[in-house]
Structures are given as structure tokens and as C-alpha cells.
Amino acid sequence: MRASTPDDELMGLLDRVAAGNEAALKLLYDQTAPRLYGLALRIVGNKEWAEDVLQESFLGIWRNAGSYRGSLSPPLAWMGMLVRSRALDFLRRRRAERLHVNVPIEDTDALPQDADAHGPLQLAEASEQAAALHQCMQRLEQAQRQVVSLAYLRDLSHSELASQLKLPLGTVKTWMRRSLEQLRKCMARHV
């Protein structure tokens, strides 16, 4: 019998949330909110907006917990994608609210533009890249996909990964190197 991992605990909480267990949602919130809030804050760049995004995200988690599939991604990655989607939607709504509705089409160049704003083309490209990355990640073996996901989503070092997964450090380094090389080659075909 293997020891329970943090992902196992989060998956169990998501299962209970899917069944309508409010106490499980509170536990899930307590365990993940700081990290998800940080993600929202990095995307929207404003503390109050990030709090709004986090609240909307947890409503989405409450409604969609039944659609989570542990075989496709770690629970924190799934919740992170919900937060990212809500944050980007929030920014799109904010931008649309700021645009002057009565400005003639010929005068759109006069509208204020944010230097960091992403237009439809950039958002479409980012979405295509995310889909391509997902396809490439699915081509990795489950163990290698888990190592890469944990390394990037939880910002774990090789030694922390080895300790958490109870694997030799050399194995973790090899899997990471090979996986990243496979991902580079796969993503190059999508460019």
C-alpha cells in the first residue's frame, strides 16, 4: 500500500465537492487558495480583482468538480486552468467595459491601448499553444508527465521531486531531461 500524496488528498476532496459536500469545498479552499490566488494575482495584476477571480473560480470548482479527471491532470493543474480561464475572462470583460461604445470604427486607433494587453490574435495563439502543449504532454509516459507537472506547477527542485515521489535523484533528473527534450521536439512541430 502506497502512502497518500497531496494530489490524492486533493482528488478525494474534489470527489466530495462533486457530491455536494460544502465542508470538502472549505478544506479544498484552505489548502489551495493561497497558490491559486497568487496565480490570479500574476495574471490580473490587482489584489481586489484577483480576489474576485478566486471567488469566481471556486464557484466554478463547486459546479464542475464532477468533470475533473485525475488521469488527465493533477488536481492543482486543473484548478489552475480554471483560475487562469476566469482571470483571462475577467480581463476581457474589464477591457470591453473600458472601451467607448460610441466611438466610430474609423476612430478606434484613438482608443487608449494597454501596452501589456493581449489582443484576440495573441489570445488565440496562446490558446493554440496550450492545446499543443496538452497534446505533447499526453504523449509522455504517466510517470514522466507527473514529474514535469509537479516541477512546474509546484515549482519543485529535482531533489524535492525525488523525495516526494520516493524515486532516486538520478531517475528524476533523467526523466525530466528526456521529457523536456520530447516536449521541445513535439512543440517544434506545432510552431
CSV table of C-alpha atoms in Angstrom, one decimal:
chain,number,residue,atom,x,y,z
A,1,MET,CA,0.0,0.0,0.0
A,2,ARG,CA,1.5,3.3,-1.0
A,3,ALA,CA,1.4,6.5,1.1
A,4,SER,CA,-1.2,9.1,0.3
A,5,THR,CA,0.1,12.0,-1.7
A,6,PRO,CA,-1.1,15.7,-1.6
A,7,ASP,CA,-2.7,15.0,-5.0
A,8,ASP,CA,-4.6,12.0,-3.6
A,9,GLU,CA,-5.9,14.2,-0.9
A,10,LEU,CA,-7.0,16.9,-3.3
A,11,MET,CA,-8.6,14.4,-5.6
A,12,GLY,CA,-10.5,13.0,-2.6
A,13,LEU,CA,-11.7,16.5,-1.7
A,14,LEU,CA,-12.7,17.1,-5.4
A,15,ASP,CA,-14.8,13.9,-5.3
A,16,ARG,CA,-16.5,15.1,-2.1
A,17,VAL,CA,-17.1,18.5,-3.6
A,18,ALA,CA,-18.6,16.9,-6.7
A,19,ALA,CA,-21.0,15.1,-4.3
A,20,GLY,CA,-22.1,18.5,-2.9
A,21,ASN,CA,-20.0,18.4,0.3
A,22,GLU,CA,-19.6,22.0,1.4
A,23,ALA,CA,-17.1,21.1,4.2
A,24,ALA,CA,-14.9,19.5,1.5
A,25,LEU,CA,-15.0,22.7,-0.5
A,26,LYS,CA,-13.9,24.7,2.5
A,27,LEU,CA,-11.0,22.2,3.1
A,28,LEU,CA,-10.1,22.4,-0.6
A,29,TYR,CA,-10.2,26.2,-0.4
A,30,ASP,CA,-8.0,26.3,2.7
A,31,GLN,CA,-5.4,24.0,1.1
A,32,THR,CA,-5.2,25.6,-2.4
A,33,ALA,CA,-6.4,29.2,-2.2
A,34,PRO,CA,-3.1,30.9,-1.5
A,35,ARG,CA,-1.4,29.3,-4.5
A,36,LEU,CA,-4.5,29.9,-6.8
A,37,TYR,CA,-4.8,33.5,-5.5
A,38,GLY,CA,-1.1,34.0,-6.4
A,39,LEU,CA,-1.8,32.7,-9.9
A,40,ALA,CA,-4.8,35.0,-10.3
A,41,LEU,CA,-2.8,38.0,-9.0
A,42,ARG,CA,0.0,37.4,-11.5
A,43,ILE,CA,-2.5,37.4,-14.4
A,44,VAL,CA,-4.8,40.3,-13.4
A,45,GLY,CA,-2.2,42.4,-11.5
A,46,ASN,CA,-4.6,43.8,-8.9
A,47,LYS,CA,-5.4,42.3,-5.4
A,48,GLU,CA,-9.1,43.1,-5.5
A,49,TRP,CA,-9.5,41.7,-9.0
A,50,ALA,CA,-7.5,38.6,-8.0
A,51,GLU,CA,-9.9,38.1,-5.0
A,52,ASP,CA,-12.9,38.3,-7.4
A,53,VAL,CA,-11.3,35.9,-9.8
A,54,LEU,CA,-10.6,33.4,-7.0
A,55,GLN,CA,-14.2,33.6,-5.8
A,56,GLU,CA,-15.5,33.0,-9.3
A,57,SER,CA,-13.0,30.2,-9.7
A,58,PHE,CA,-14.2,28.4,-6.6
A,59,LEU,CA,-17.8,28.7,-7.7
A,60,GLY,CA,-16.6,27.1,-10.9
A,61,ILE,CA,-14.8,24.4,-9.0
A,62,TRP,CA,-18.0,23.8,-7.0
A,63,ARG,CA,-20.1,23.5,-10.2
A,64,ASN,CA,-17.6,21.5,-12.2
A,65,ALA,CA,-15.8,19.2,-9.7
A,66,GLY,CA,-17.7,16.3,-11.2
A,67,SER,CA,-15.9,16.8,-14.5
A,68,TYR,CA,-12.4,16.6,-13.1
A,69,ARG,CA,-10.5,13.5,-14.3
A,70,GLY,CA,-7.4,12.6,-12.3
A,71,SER,CA,-6.0,10.6,-15.2
A,72,LEU,CA,-5.7,13.8,-17.3
A,73,SER,CA,-4.0,16.2,-15.0
A,74,PRO,CA,-3.1,16.7,-11.3
A,75,PRO,CA,-5.9,18.4,-9.3
A,76,LEU,CA,-3.9,21.6,-8.8
A,77,ALA,CA,-3.2,21.9,-12.5
A,78,TRP,CA,-6.9,21.5,-13.3
A,79,MET,CA,-7.9,24.2,-10.7
A,80,GLY,CA,-5.1,26.4,-12.0
A,81,MET,CA,-6.5,26.2,-15.5
A,82,LEU,CA,-9.9,27.2,-14.1
A,83,VAL,CA,-8.3,30.2,-12.4
A,84,ARG,CA,-6.4,31.1,-15.5
A,85,SER,CA,-9.5,31.0,-17.6
A,86,ARG,CA,-11.5,33.1,-15.2
A,87,ALA,CA,-8.7,35.6,-14.9
A,88,LEU,CA,-8.4,36.0,-18.7
A,89,ASP,CA,-12.2,36.3,-18.9
A,90,PHE,CA,-12.1,38.9,-16.2
A,91,LEU,CA,-9.5,40.9,-18.1
A,92,ARG,CA,-11.5,40.7,-21.3
A,93,ARG,CA,-14.6,41.9,-19.6
A,94,ARG,CA,-12.7,44.8,-18.0
A,95,ARG,CA,-11.2,45.8,-21.3
A,96,ALA,CA,-14.7,45.7,-23.0
A,97,GLU,CA,-16.2,47.8,-20.2
A,98,ARG,CA,-13.4,50.5,-20.8
A,99,LEU,CA,-13.9,50.7,-24.5
A,100,HIS,CA,-16.0,53.6,-25.6
A,101,VAL,CA,-19.2,52.1,-27.1
A,102,ASN,CA,-20.0,55.1,-29.3
A,103,VAL,CA,-16.6,55.5,-30.9
A,104,PRO,CA,-16.9,55.2,-34.7
A,105,ILE,CA,-15.0,52.3,-36.2
A,106,GLU,CA,-12.6,54.7,-38.0
A,107,ASP,CA,-11.6,56.2,-34.7
A,108,THR,CA,-10.6,53.0,-33.0
A,109,ASP,CA,-6.9,53.9,-33.3
A,110,ALA,CA,-7.6,56.8,-30.9
A,111,LEU,CA,-8.7,54.5,-28.1
A,112,PRO,CA,-6.3,54.0,-25.3
A,113,GLN,CA,-4.4,50.7,-25.6
A,114,ASP,CA,-2.6,48.9,-22.8
A,115,ALA,CA,1.0,48.1,-23.5
A,116,ASP,CA,0.6,44.7,-21.9
A,117,ALA,CA,-2.9,43.9,-23.3
A,118,HIS,CA,-3.3,40.8,-25.3
A,119,GLY,CA,-5.4,41.2,-28.5
A,120,PRO,CA,-7.5,38.4,-30.0
A,121,LEU,CA,-4.6,37.2,-32.1
A,122,GLN,CA,-2.3,36.8,-29.1
A,123,LEU,CA,-5.1,35.1,-27.1
A,124,ALA,CA,-5.8,32.7,-30.0
A,125,GLU,CA,-2.1,31.9,-30.3
A,126,ALA,CA,-1.8,31.3,-26.6
A,127,SER,CA,-4.8,29.0,-26.7
A,128,GLU,CA,-3.4,27.1,-29.6
A,129,GLN,CA,0.0,26.7,-27.8
A,130,ALA,CA,-1.8,25.5,-24.7
A,131,ALA,CA,-3.7,22.9,-26.7
A,132,ALA,CA,-0.5,21.8,-28.4
A,133,LEU,CA,1.3,21.6,-25.0
A,134,HIS,CA,-1.5,19.4,-23.7
A,135,GLN,CA,-1.3,17.1,-26.7
A,136,CYS,CA,2.5,16.9,-26.2
A,137,MET,CA,2.2,16.2,-22.5
A,138,GLN,CA,-0.2,13.4,-23.2
A,139,ARG,CA,2.5,11.7,-25.3
A,140,LEU,CA,4.8,11.4,-22.3
A,141,GLU,CA,4.6,8.4,-20.0
A,142,GLN,CA,2.4,8.9,-16.9
A,143,ALA,CA,5.4,9.0,-14.6
A,144,GLN,CA,7.3,11.5,-16.7
A,145,ARG,CA,4.2,13.6,-17.1
A,146,GLN,CA,3.8,13.7,-13.4
A,147,VAL,CA,7.5,14.7,-12.8
A,148,VAL,CA,7.2,17.6,-15.3
A,149,SER,CA,3.8,18.7,-13.9
A,150,LEU,CA,5.0,18.7,-10.3
A,151,ALA,CA,8.2,20.5,-11.2
A,152,TYR,CA,6.4,23.4,-13.0
A,153,LEU,CA,3.1,23.7,-11.2
A,154,ARG,CA,4.6,23.3,-7.7
A,155,ASP,CA,8.0,24.8,-8.5
A,156,LEU,CA,9.8,21.8,-7.0
A,157,SER,CA,13.5,21.1,-7.4
A,158,HIS,CA,14.9,17.8,-8.6
A,159,SER,CA,15.7,16.7,-5.0
A,160,GLU,CA,12.2,17.8,-3.8
A,161,LEU,CA,10.7,15.8,-6.6
A,162,ALA,CA,12.8,12.7,-5.8
A,163,SER,CA,11.8,13.0,-2.1
A,164,GLN,CA,8.1,13.5,-2.8
A,165,LEU,CA,7.9,10.7,-5.4
A,166,LYS,CA,10.3,8.4,-3.5
A,167,LEU,CA,12.5,8.0,-6.6
A,168,PRO,CA,16.3,8.1,-7.0
A,169,LEU,CA,17.5,11.6,-7.8
A,170,GLY,CA,19.2,10.4,-10.9
A,171,THR,CA,16.0,8.9,-12.2
A,172,VAL,CA,14.1,12.2,-11.7
A,173,LYS,CA,16.8,14.2,-13.5
A,174,THR,CA,16.9,11.7,-16.4
A,175,TRP,CA,13.1,11.7,-16.7
A,176,MET,CA,13.0,15.5,-16.6
A,177,ARG,CA,15.7,15.9,-19.2
A,178,ARG,CA,14.2,13.3,-21.5
A,179,SER,CA,10.7,14.7,-21.0
A,180,LEU,CA,11.7,18.3,-21.7
A,181,GLU,CA,13.5,17.2,-24.9
A,182,GLN,CA,10.4,15.3,-26.1
A,183,LEU,CA,8.3,18.3,-25.3
A,184,ARG,CA,10.7,20.6,-27.2
A,185,LYS,CA,10.6,18.3,-30.3
A,186,CYS,CA,6.8,17.9,-30.1
A,187,MET,CA,6.2,21.7,-29.7
A,188,ALA,CA,8.5,22.5,-32.6
A,189,ARG,CA,6.2,20.6,-34.9
A,190,HIS,CA,3.3,22.8,-33.7
A,191,VAL,CA,5.1,26.1,-34.4
